[in-house]
Tab-separated table of C-alpha atoms in Angstrom:
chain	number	residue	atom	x	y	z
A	1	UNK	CA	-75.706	184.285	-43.301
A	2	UNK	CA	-75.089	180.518	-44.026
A	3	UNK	CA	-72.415	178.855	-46.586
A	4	UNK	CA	-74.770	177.262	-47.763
A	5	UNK	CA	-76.725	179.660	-49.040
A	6	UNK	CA	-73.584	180.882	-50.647
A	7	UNK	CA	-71.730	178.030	-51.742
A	8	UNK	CA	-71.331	176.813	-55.746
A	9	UNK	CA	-73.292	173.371	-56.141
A	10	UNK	CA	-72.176	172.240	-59.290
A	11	UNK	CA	-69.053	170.455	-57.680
A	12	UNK	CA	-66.028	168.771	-59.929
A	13	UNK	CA	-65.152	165.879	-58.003
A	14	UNK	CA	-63.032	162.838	-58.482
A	15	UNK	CA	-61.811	159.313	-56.943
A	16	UNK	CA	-58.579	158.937	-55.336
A	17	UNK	CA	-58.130	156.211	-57.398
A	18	UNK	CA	-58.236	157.695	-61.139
A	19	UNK	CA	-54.999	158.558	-62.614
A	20	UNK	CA	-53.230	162.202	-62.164
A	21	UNK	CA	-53.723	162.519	-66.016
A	22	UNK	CA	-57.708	162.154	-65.575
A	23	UNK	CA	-57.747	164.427	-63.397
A	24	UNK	CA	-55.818	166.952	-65.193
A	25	UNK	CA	-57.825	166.621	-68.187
A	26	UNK	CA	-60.958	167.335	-65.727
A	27	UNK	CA	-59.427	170.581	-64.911
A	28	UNK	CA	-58.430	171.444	-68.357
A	29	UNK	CA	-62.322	170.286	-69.533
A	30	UNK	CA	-64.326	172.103	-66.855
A	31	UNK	CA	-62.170	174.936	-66.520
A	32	UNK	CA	-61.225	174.749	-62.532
A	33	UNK	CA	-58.114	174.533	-60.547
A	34	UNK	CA	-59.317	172.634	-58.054
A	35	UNK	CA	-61.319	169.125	-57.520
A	36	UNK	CA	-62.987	167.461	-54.361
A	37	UNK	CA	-61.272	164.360	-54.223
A	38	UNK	CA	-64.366	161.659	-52.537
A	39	UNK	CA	-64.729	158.142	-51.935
A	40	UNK	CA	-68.614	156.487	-51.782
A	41	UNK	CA	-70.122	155.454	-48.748
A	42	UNK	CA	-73.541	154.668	-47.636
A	43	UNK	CA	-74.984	156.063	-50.854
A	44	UNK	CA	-73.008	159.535	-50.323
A	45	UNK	CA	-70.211	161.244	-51.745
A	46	UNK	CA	-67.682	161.662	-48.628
A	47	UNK	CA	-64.637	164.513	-49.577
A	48	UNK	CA	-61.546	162.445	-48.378
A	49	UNK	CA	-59.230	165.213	-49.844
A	50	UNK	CA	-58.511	168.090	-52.378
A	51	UNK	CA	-56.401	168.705	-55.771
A	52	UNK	CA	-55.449	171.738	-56.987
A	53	UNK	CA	-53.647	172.295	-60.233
A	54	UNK	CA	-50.835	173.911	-57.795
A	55	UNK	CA	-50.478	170.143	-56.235
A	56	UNK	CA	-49.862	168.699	-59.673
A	57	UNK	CA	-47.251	171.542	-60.636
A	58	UNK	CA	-45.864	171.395	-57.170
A	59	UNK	CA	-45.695	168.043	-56.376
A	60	UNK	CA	-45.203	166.550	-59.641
A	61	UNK	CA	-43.742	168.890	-61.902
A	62	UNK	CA	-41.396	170.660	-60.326
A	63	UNK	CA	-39.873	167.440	-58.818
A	64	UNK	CA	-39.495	166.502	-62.148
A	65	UNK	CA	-41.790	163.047	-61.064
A	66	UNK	CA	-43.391	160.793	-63.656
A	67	UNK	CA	-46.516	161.362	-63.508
A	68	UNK	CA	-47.856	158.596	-66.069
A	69	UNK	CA	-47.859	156.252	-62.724
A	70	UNK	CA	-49.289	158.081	-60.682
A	71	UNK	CA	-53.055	158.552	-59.044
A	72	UNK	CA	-55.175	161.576	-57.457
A	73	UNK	CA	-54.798	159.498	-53.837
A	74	UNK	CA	-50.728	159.553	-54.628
A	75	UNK	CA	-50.653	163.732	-55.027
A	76	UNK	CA	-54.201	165.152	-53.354
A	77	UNK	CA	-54.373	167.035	-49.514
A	78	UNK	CA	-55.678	164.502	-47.621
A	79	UNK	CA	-58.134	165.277	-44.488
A	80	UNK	CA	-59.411	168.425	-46.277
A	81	UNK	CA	-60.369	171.393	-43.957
A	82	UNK	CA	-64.532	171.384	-44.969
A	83	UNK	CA	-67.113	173.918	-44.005
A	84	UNK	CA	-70.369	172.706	-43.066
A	85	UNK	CA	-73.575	173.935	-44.828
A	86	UNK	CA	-75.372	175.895	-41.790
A	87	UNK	CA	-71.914	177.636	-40.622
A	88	UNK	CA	-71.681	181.134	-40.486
A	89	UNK	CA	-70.066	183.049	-43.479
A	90	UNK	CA	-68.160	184.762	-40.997
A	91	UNK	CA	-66.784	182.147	-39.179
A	92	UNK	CA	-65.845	180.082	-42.637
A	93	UNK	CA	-63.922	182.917	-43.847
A	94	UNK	CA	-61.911	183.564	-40.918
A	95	UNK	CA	-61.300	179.895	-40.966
A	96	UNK	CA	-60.250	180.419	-44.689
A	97	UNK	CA	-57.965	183.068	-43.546
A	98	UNK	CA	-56.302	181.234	-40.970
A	99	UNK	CA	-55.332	178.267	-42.914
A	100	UNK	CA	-54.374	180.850	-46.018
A	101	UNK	CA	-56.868	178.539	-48.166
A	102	UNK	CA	-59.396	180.254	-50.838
A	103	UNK	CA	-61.636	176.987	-51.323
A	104	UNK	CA	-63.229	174.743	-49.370
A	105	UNK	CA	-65.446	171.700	-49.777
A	106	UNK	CA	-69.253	171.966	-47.476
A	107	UNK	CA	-70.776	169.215	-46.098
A	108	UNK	CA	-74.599	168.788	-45.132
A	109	UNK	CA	-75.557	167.777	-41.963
A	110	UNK	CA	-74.520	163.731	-42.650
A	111	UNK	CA	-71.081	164.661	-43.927
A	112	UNK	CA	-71.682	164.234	-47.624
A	113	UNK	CA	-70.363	166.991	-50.222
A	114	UNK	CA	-73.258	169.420	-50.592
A	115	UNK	CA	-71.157	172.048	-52.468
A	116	UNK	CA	-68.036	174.096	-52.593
A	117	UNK	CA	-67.325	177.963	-50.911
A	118	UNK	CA	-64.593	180.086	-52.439
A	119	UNK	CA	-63.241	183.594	-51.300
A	120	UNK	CA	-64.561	184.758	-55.097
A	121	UNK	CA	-68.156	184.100	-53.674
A	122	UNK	CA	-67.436	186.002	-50.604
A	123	UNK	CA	-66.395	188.990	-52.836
A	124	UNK	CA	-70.022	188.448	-55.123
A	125	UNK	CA	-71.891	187.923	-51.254
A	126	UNK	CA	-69.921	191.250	-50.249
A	127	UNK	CA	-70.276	193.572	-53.603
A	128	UNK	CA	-74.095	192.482	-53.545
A	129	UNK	CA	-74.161	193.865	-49.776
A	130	UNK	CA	-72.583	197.017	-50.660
A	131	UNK	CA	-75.264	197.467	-54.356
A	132	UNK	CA	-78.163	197.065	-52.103
């Protein structure tokens, strides 16, 4: 079983270079916690890094850090951990484990963000397993 079969396609992503309050109103508006931070080249959509709405709270927040000034590059997880398209399930989620991360960004075959792959997908691959 591949992640990308698996894997949501519908991907929120942003530039480094829009402001922390963008992207918080992205998260608010589309209802996620998390964003693929990716910079153009060569026609595709490369991730360069992650976002969560922990990283705001975290790094901002709780620092008590004005965050008027500040942009997605300033907060995000650079050099994100990705999971290419034709990698085993297996293999991604022991990966996930590992690193203690429930998200990651896939990547086709050139690199370019094909999609995202979440432990709540596992669960929905797993519970649709066990109803068959």
């Amino acid at each position: 079983m591949k992640v990308g079969n698996f894997c949501k396609r519908d991907v929120v992503a942003i530039s480094p270079d829009a402001s922390l309050a963008d992207a918080a109103r992205m998260m608010r508006d589309r209802h996620v916690g998390f964003l693929v931070v990716t910079e153009s080249r060569a026609g595709r959509r490369l991730p360069v890094g992650v976002l969560t709405d922990r990283d705001v709270v975290v790094q901002v927040v709780a620092r008590d850090v004005d965050p008027r000034g500040l942009t997605v590059g300033d907060v995000m997880a650079r050099e994100p951990v990705c999971a290419a398209e034709s990698d085993d399930l297996s293999v991604v989620l022991q990966h996930l484990r590992n690193a203690g991360l429930r998200r990651v960004p896939v990547v086709d075959d050139k690199g370019a963000l094909a999609g995202v792959f979440a432990i709540d997908d596992a669960i929905n691959v797993v519970s649709g397993l066990l109803d068959d």
